[in-house]
Amino acid sequence: MLPWKRVLRPLAALLLTAAIATVPATTTAQAADASSSGWNDYSCKPSAAHPRPVVLVHGTLGNSVDNWLGLAPYLKVRGYCVFSLDYGQVEGVPFFHGLGPVEKSAAQLRDFVDKVLAATGAAETDLVGHSQGGMMPRWYLRFLGGAAKVNALVGIAPSNHGTDLNGFTRLLPYFPGAADLLSKNTPALADQVVGSDFLKKLNAGGDTVPGVRYTVIATKYDEVVTPWRSQYLSGPDVRNVLLQDLCPVDLSEHVAVGLLDRIAFHEVANALDPARATPTTCASAFD
């Protein structure tokens, strides 16, 4: 990649974040209820084959519908009860969520999981998250009692150890007010910068908690959570997967891997049901 592109990509992401923090509520329509898209059906009862409901956790700037237009139907047709939530809302910013403090978002996830378990009668759930949505549940597991209610966490391009946005975050001290802008208007972004106080507390004492299976699905073309190896977890019951090891011609970057990459989706299905897992190859794109 040309050097100027390495600078402009994260700069564009930062400028977009600053812009949406001031978008009037009247300029963007709220996402449609996910039940109209085939999931969040609270009458769904898990089957013997798939006894745990799946909760999908969107990423930064995502929402409960748009982030899952690919994966939710993929799992529904395979017999799962699928649910998704909106979290991390910022006042005056509709549609683009996952911007509030990550600790508060984890509490929203806790409440949503309780709602899903009560409706379905299941004892545990499985969580699948993209980007921040693959990292934030770890706070719920560690500090909010989630380990007793979650069987597995699958992170797609998760920000587990933060991001340096291809080195751009190291320039923040040279732009007066930039760090304050992130913390004030988009706390979740500040929480996800490498070395943040939030990440130090989250990762102190190890990446995992007992009793939960962890899967990380990464792409080496990720331009948002960088370096991409920072997504990986260490500890018992962890499986770290690089998509290009499964299919060398998979060119998905950070957004595509969560939205439409059926090779990644196949690995999600394997992680949710390891007893019935089948090899993931380039042909999985056509499953």
CSV table of C-alpha atoms in Angstrom, one decimal:
chain,number,residue,atom,x,y,z
A,1,MET,CA,0.0,0.0,0.0
A,2,LEU,CA,1.3,3.5,-0.8
A,3,PRO,CA,2.3,5.5,2.2
A,4,TRP,CA,-0.3,8.2,1.6
A,5,LYS,CA,-3.0,5.6,1.6
A,6,ARG,CA,-1.8,4.3,5.0
A,7,VAL,CA,-2.3,7.8,6.4
A,8,LEU,CA,-5.5,8.7,4.7
A,9,ARG,CA,-7.5,5.6,5.6
A,10,PRO,CA,-7.3,6.1,9.4
A,11,LEU,CA,-7.6,9.9,9.0
A,12,ALA,CA,-10.8,9.4,7.0
A,13,ALA,CA,-12.1,7.1,9.8
A,14,LEU,CA,-11.3,9.8,12.4
A,15,LEU,CA,-13.0,12.5,10.4
A,16,LEU,CA,-16.1,10.4,9.9
A,17,THR,CA,-16.3,9.8,13.6
A,18,ALA,CA,-16.1,13.5,14.3
A,19,ALA,CA,-18.7,14.3,11.7
A,20,ILE,CA,-21.3,11.8,12.9
A,21,ALA,CA,-21.0,13.1,16.4
A,22,THR,CA,-22.8,16.2,15.3
A,23,VAL,CA,-25.3,14.7,12.9
A,24,PRO,CA,-28.9,15.9,13.7
A,25,ALA,CA,-31.3,13.2,14.6
A,26,THR,CA,-33.6,14.2,11.7
A,27,THR,CA,-31.1,13.5,9.0
A,28,THR,CA,-30.9,9.7,9.4
A,29,ALA,CA,-33.7,7.2,9.7
A,30,GLN,CA,-33.6,4.7,12.5
A,31,ALA,CA,-32.8,1.1,11.6
A,32,ALA,CA,-35.8,-1.1,11.1
A,33,ASP,CA,-36.7,-3.6,13.8
A,34,ALA,CA,-34.7,-6.8,13.2
A,35,SER,CA,-37.7,-9.0,13.6
A,36,SER,CA,-38.9,-7.7,10.2
A,37,SER,CA,-35.6,-9.1,8.7
A,38,GLY,CA,-36.1,-12.6,10.0
A,39,TRP,CA,-34.5,-12.6,13.4
A,40,ASN,CA,-35.2,-11.3,16.9
A,41,ASP,CA,-38.2,-13.6,17.0
A,42,TYR,CA,-38.9,-14.0,20.7
A,43,SER,CA,-41.2,-16.9,20.1
A,44,CYS,CA,-38.2,-19.0,18.7
A,45,LYS,CA,-37.3,-22.0,20.9
A,46,PRO,CA,-33.9,-23.5,20.5
A,47,SER,CA,-33.8,-27.0,19.0
A,48,ALA,CA,-32.0,-30.1,20.4
A,49,ALA,CA,-29.4,-29.6,17.6
A,50,HIS,CA,-28.9,-26.0,18.5
A,51,PRO,CA,-29.9,-25.6,22.1
A,52,ARG,CA,-28.4,-22.1,22.7
A,53,PRO,CA,-29.7,-18.8,21.1
A,54,VAL,CA,-27.1,-16.8,19.3
A,55,VAL,CA,-26.8,-13.1,20.2
A,56,LEU,CA,-25.1,-10.9,17.5
A,57,VAL,CA,-23.2,-7.9,18.8
A,58,HIS,CA,-22.5,-5.2,16.1
A,59,GLY,CA,-19.4,-3.1,15.8
A,60,THR,CA,-18.6,0.6,16.2
A,61,LEU,CA,-20.8,2.7,14.0
A,62,GLY,CA,-23.0,-0.3,13.4
A,63,ASN,CA,-26.5,-1.3,14.4
A,64,SER,CA,-28.6,-4.4,15.1
A,65,VAL,CA,-29.8,-4.7,11.5
A,66,ASP,CA,-27.3,-3.5,9.0
A,67,ASN,CA,-24.3,-5.3,10.5
A,68,TRP,CA,-26.1,-8.6,10.3
A,69,LEU,CA,-27.9,-8.7,7.0
A,70,GLY,CA,-25.5,-11.4,5.8
A,71,LEU,CA,-24.8,-13.5,8.9
A,72,ALA,CA,-28.2,-13.5,10.7
A,73,PRO,CA,-30.0,-15.1,7.7
A,74,TYR,CA,-27.1,-17.5,7.3
A,75,LEU,CA,-27.5,-18.8,10.9
A,76,LYS,CA,-31.3,-18.7,10.8
A,77,VAL,CA,-31.5,-21.0,7.8
A,78,ARG,CA,-29.2,-23.4,9.7
A,79,GLY,CA,-31.7,-23.7,12.5
A,80,TYR,CA,-30.5,-21.2,15.1
A,81,CYS,CA,-32.6,-18.8,17.2
A,82,VAL,CA,-30.8,-15.5,16.4
A,83,PHE,CA,-31.0,-12.2,18.2
A,84,SER,CA,-29.3,-8.8,17.9
A,85,LEU,CA,-29.2,-5.7,20.0
A,86,ASP,CA,-28.4,-2.0,19.6
A,87,TYR,CA,-25.9,-0.6,22.2
A,88,GLY,CA,-23.6,2.3,22.8
A,89,GLN,CA,-26.1,4.9,21.6
A,90,VAL,CA,-25.0,8.6,21.8
A,91,GLU,CA,-27.6,11.3,22.2
A,92,GLY,CA,-28.4,13.0,18.9
A,93,VAL,CA,-26.8,10.3,16.8
A,94,PRO,CA,-29.3,7.8,15.4
A,95,PHE,CA,-28.5,4.7,13.4
A,96,PHE,CA,-24.7,4.8,14.1
A,97,HIS,CA,-24.3,3.0,17.4
A,98,GLY,CA,-21.5,1.5,19.5
A,99,LEU,CA,-20.1,4.9,20.3
A,100,GLY,CA,-20.7,5.2,24.0
A,101,PRO,CA,-18.4,4.0,26.8
A,102,VAL,CA,-17.7,0.3,26.4
A,103,GLU,CA,-18.4,-0.5,30.0
A,104,LYS,CA,-21.9,0.9,29.7
A,105,SER,CA,-22.4,-1.0,26.5
A,106,ALA,CA,-21.4,-4.3,28.2
A,107,ALA,CA,-24.2,-3.6,30.8
A,108,GLN,CA,-26.6,-3.2,27.9
A,109,LEU,CA,-25.5,-6.6,26.5
A,110,ARG,CA,-26.0,-8.2,30.0
A,111,ASP,CA,-29.6,-7.0,30.1
A,112,PHE,CA,-30.2,-8.1,26.5
A,113,VAL,CA,-28.8,-11.6,27.2
A,114,ASP,CA,-31.1,-11.9,30.2
A,115,LYS,CA,-34.1,-11.0,28.1
A,116,VAL,CA,-33.2,-13.5,25.4
A,117,LEU,CA,-32.6,-16.3,27.9
A,118,ALA,CA,-35.9,-15.6,29.7
A,119,ALA,CA,-37.8,-15.6,26.3
A,120,THR,CA,-36.2,-18.8,25.0
A,121,GLY,CA,-35.9,-20.8,28.2
A,122,ALA,CA,-32.2,-21.5,27.5
A,123,ALA,CA,-29.6,-21.7,30.2
A,124,GLU,CA,-26.8,-20.2,28.1
A,125,THR,CA,-26.3,-18.3,25.0
A,126,ASP,CA,-23.5,-18.0,22.4
A,127,LEU,CA,-22.2,-14.5,21.4
A,128,VAL,CA,-20.9,-13.5,18.0
A,129,GLY,CA,-19.5,-10.0,17.6
A,130,HIS,CA,-17.9,-7.9,14.9
A,131,SER,CA,-15.1,-5.5,15.7
A,132,GLN,CA,-15.9,-3.8,19.0
A,133,GLY,CA,-18.7,-6.3,19.3
A,134,GLY,CA,-16.2,-9.1,19.5
A,135,MET,CA,-14.3,-7.4,22.3
A,136,MET,CA,-16.9,-5.6,24.4
A,137,PRO,CA,-18.6,-8.9,25.5
A,138,ARG,CA,-15.3,-9.8,27.3
A,139,TRP,CA,-16.1,-7.1,29.8
A,140,TYR,CA,-19.5,-8.6,30.4
A,141,LEU,CA,-17.9,-12.1,30.8
A,142,ARG,CA,-15.2,-10.9,33.2
A,143,PHE,CA,-17.0,-8.2,35.3
A,144,LEU,CA,-20.7,-8.5,34.9
A,145,GLY,CA,-21.4,-12.2,35.5
A,146,GLY,CA,-21.6,-13.2,31.8
A,147,ALA,CA,-19.4,-16.2,32.2
A,148,ALA,CA,-22.2,-18.1,33.9
A,149,LYS,CA,-24.6,-17.4,30.9
A,150,VAL,CA,-22.3,-17.7,27.9
A,151,ASN,CA,-21.0,-20.9,26.3
A,152,ALA,CA,-18.9,-19.3,23.5
A,153,LEU,CA,-17.7,-16.0,22.2
A,154,VAL,CA,-16.9,-15.7,18.6
A,155,GLY,CA,-15.1,-12.5,17.6
A,156,ILE,CA,-14.9,-11.4,13.9
A,157,ALA,CA,-12.1,-8.9,13.6
A,158,PRO,CA,-12.4,-8.0,17.3
A,159,SER,CA,-10.5,-5.1,18.9
A,160,ASN,CA,-9.3,-7.3,21.7
A,161,HIS,CA,-6.0,-5.5,22.3
A,162,GLY,CA,-7.0,-2.2,20.7
A,163,THR,CA,-5.9,-0.6,17.5
A,164,ASP,CA,-3.3,1.9,16.4
A,165,LEU,CA,-5.1,2.6,13.1
A,166,ASN,CA,-2.0,1.8,11.1
A,167,GLY,CA,0.0,4.0,13.4
A,168,PHE,CA,-2.3,7.0,13.2
A,169,THR,CA,-3.2,7.0,16.9
A,170,ARG,CA,0.4,7.8,17.7
A,171,LEU,CA,-0.1,11.2,15.9
A,172,LEU,CA,-3.0,12.2,18.2
A,173,PRO,CA,-0.8,14.1,20.7
A,174,TYR,CA,0.3,16.3,17.8
A,175,PHE,CA,-3.3,17.4,17.1
A,176,PRO,CA,-4.4,19.5,20.1
A,177,GLY,CA,-7.9,18.5,21.2
A,178,ALA,CA,-8.1,15.4,19.0
A,179,ALA,CA,-7.9,13.0,21.9
A,180,ASP,CA,-10.5,15.0,23.9
A,181,LEU,CA,-12.8,14.9,20.9
A,182,LEU,CA,-12.6,11.2,20.8
A,183,SER,CA,-13.2,10.8,24.6
A,184,LYS,CA,-16.1,13.3,24.7
A,185,ASN,CA,-18.0,12.6,21.6
A,186,THR,CA,-17.1,8.9,20.9
A,187,PRO,CA,-15.9,7.3,24.1
A,188,ALA,CA,-15.9,3.8,22.5
A,189,LEU,CA,-13.2,4.9,20.1
A,190,ALA,CA,-11.0,6.3,22.8
A,191,ASP,CA,-11.5,3.0,24.7
A,192,GLN,CA,-10.3,1.0,21.7
A,193,VAL,CA,-7.0,2.9,21.2
A,194,VAL,CA,-4.0,0.8,22.1
A,195,GLY,CA,-3.0,1.4,25.7
A,196,SER,CA,-6.3,2.9,26.9
A,197,ASP,CA,-7.2,2.6,30.5
A,198,PHE,CA,-10.2,0.5,29.6
A,199,LEU,CA,-8.1,-2.0,27.7
A,200,LYS,CA,-5.5,-2.2,30.4
A,201,LYS,CA,-8.2,-3.2,32.9
A,202,LEU,CA,-9.9,-5.6,30.5
A,203,ASN,CA,-6.8,-7.5,29.7
A,204,ALA,CA,-5.1,-7.4,33.1
A,205,GLY,CA,-4.7,-11.0,34.5
A,206,GLY,CA,-5.3,-12.7,31.1
A,207,ASP,CA,-7.5,-12.6,28.1
A,208,THR,CA,-10.0,-15.2,29.0
A,209,VAL,CA,-12.3,-16.4,31.8
A,210,PRO,CA,-12.9,-20.1,32.7
A,211,GLY,CA,-15.9,-21.9,31.2
A,212,VAL,CA,-16.2,-19.9,28.0
A,213,ARG,CA,-14.9,-21.1,24.5
A,214,TYR,CA,-13.3,-18.3,22.5
A,215,THR,CA,-12.8,-18.0,18.7
A,216,VAL,CA,-11.2,-15.1,16.9
A,217,ILE,CA,-11.6,-14.8,13.1
A,218,ALA,CA,-9.1,-12.3,11.6
A,219,THR,CA,-8.1,-11.1,8.2
A,220,LYS,CA,-4.6,-9.9,7.4
A,221,TYR,CA,-6.2,-7.2,5.2
A,222,ASP,CA,-7.8,-5.5,8.2
A,223,GLU,CA,-7.2,-1.8,8.0
A,224,VAL,CA,-9.1,-0.8,11.1
A,225,VAL,CA,-8.0,-3.1,13.9
A,226,THR,CA,-4.3,-2.9,13.4
A,227,PRO,CA,-1.9,-4.7,13.7
A,228,TRP,CA,-4.3,-7.5,12.9
A,229,ARG,CA,-2.5,-9.9,15.2
A,230,SER,CA,-3.6,-7.7,18.1
A,231,GLN,CA,-7.1,-9.3,17.6
A,232,TYR,CA,-5.8,-12.7,18.8
A,233,LEU,CA,-6.4,-14.0,22.3
A,234,SER,CA,-4.2,-16.1,24.6
A,235,GLY,CA,-5.4,-18.6,27.1
A,236,PRO,CA,-7.3,-21.9,27.5
A,237,ASP,CA,-10.2,-22.7,25.1
A,238,VAL,CA,-9.0,-20.2,22.5
A,239,ARG,CA,-8.9,-20.8,18.8
A,240,ASN,CA,-7.4,-18.0,16.6
A,241,VAL,CA,-8.2,-18.2,12.9
A,242,LEU,CA,-6.7,-16.3,10.0
A,243,LEU,CA,-9.0,-16.4,7.0
A,244,GLN,CA,-6.1,-16.4,4.5
A,245,ASP,CA,-4.9,-19.7,6.1
A,246,LEU,CA,-8.2,-21.2,5.1
A,247,CYS,CA,-8.6,-19.5,1.7
A,248,PRO,CA,-5.5,-17.6,0.4
A,249,VAL,CA,-7.6,-15.6,-2.1
A,250,ASP,CA,-10.0,-14.2,0.5
A,251,LEU,CA,-9.4,-10.5,0.3
A,252,SER,CA,-11.9,-9.3,2.8
A,253,GLU,CA,-11.0,-6.3,4.9
A,254,HIS,CA,-12.4,-5.2,8.2
A,255,VAL,CA,-16.0,-4.3,7.1
A,256,ALA,CA,-16.5,-7.0,4.5
A,257,VAL,CA,-15.4,-9.8,6.9
A,258,GLY,CA,-18.3,-9.1,9.1
A,259,LEU,CA,-20.9,-8.1,6.5
A,260,LEU,CA,-20.6,-10.6,3.7
A,261,ASP,CA,-17.7,-13.0,3.9
A,262,ARG,CA,-19.3,-16.5,3.8
A,263,ILE,CA,-15.9,-18.1,4.4
A,264,ALA,CA,-15.9,-16.2,7.8
A,265,PHE,CA,-19.6,-17.2,8.3
A,266,HIS,CA,-18.7,-20.8,7.8
A,267,GLU,CA,-16.0,-20.5,10.6
A,268,VAL,CA,-18.6,-18.9,12.8
A,269,ALA,CA,-20.9,-21.9,12.3
A,270,ASN,CA,-18.1,-24.2,13.1
A,271,ALA,CA,-17.3,-22.3,16.3
A,272,LEU,CA,-21.0,-22.5,17.4
A,273,ASP,CA,-21.2,-26.2,16.7
A,274,PRO,CA,-17.7,-27.7,16.8
A,275,ALA,CA,-19.1,-31.3,17.0
A,276,ARG,CA,-20.5,-30.8,13.5
A,277,ALA,CA,-17.7,-28.6,12.1
A,278,THR,CA,-16.6,-29.2,8.5
A,279,PRO,CA,-13.4,-27.9,6.9
A,280,THR,CA,-13.5,-24.3,5.8
A,281,THR,CA,-12.1,-23.7,2.3
A,282,CYS,CA,-12.6,-21.2,-0.5
A,283,ALA,CA,-15.5,-23.3,-1.6
A,284,SER,CA,-17.3,-22.3,1.7
A,285,ALA,CA,-18.1,-19.0,-0.1
A,286,PHE,CA,-20.8,-20.9,-2.0
A,287,ASP,CA,-22.3,-22.9,0.9
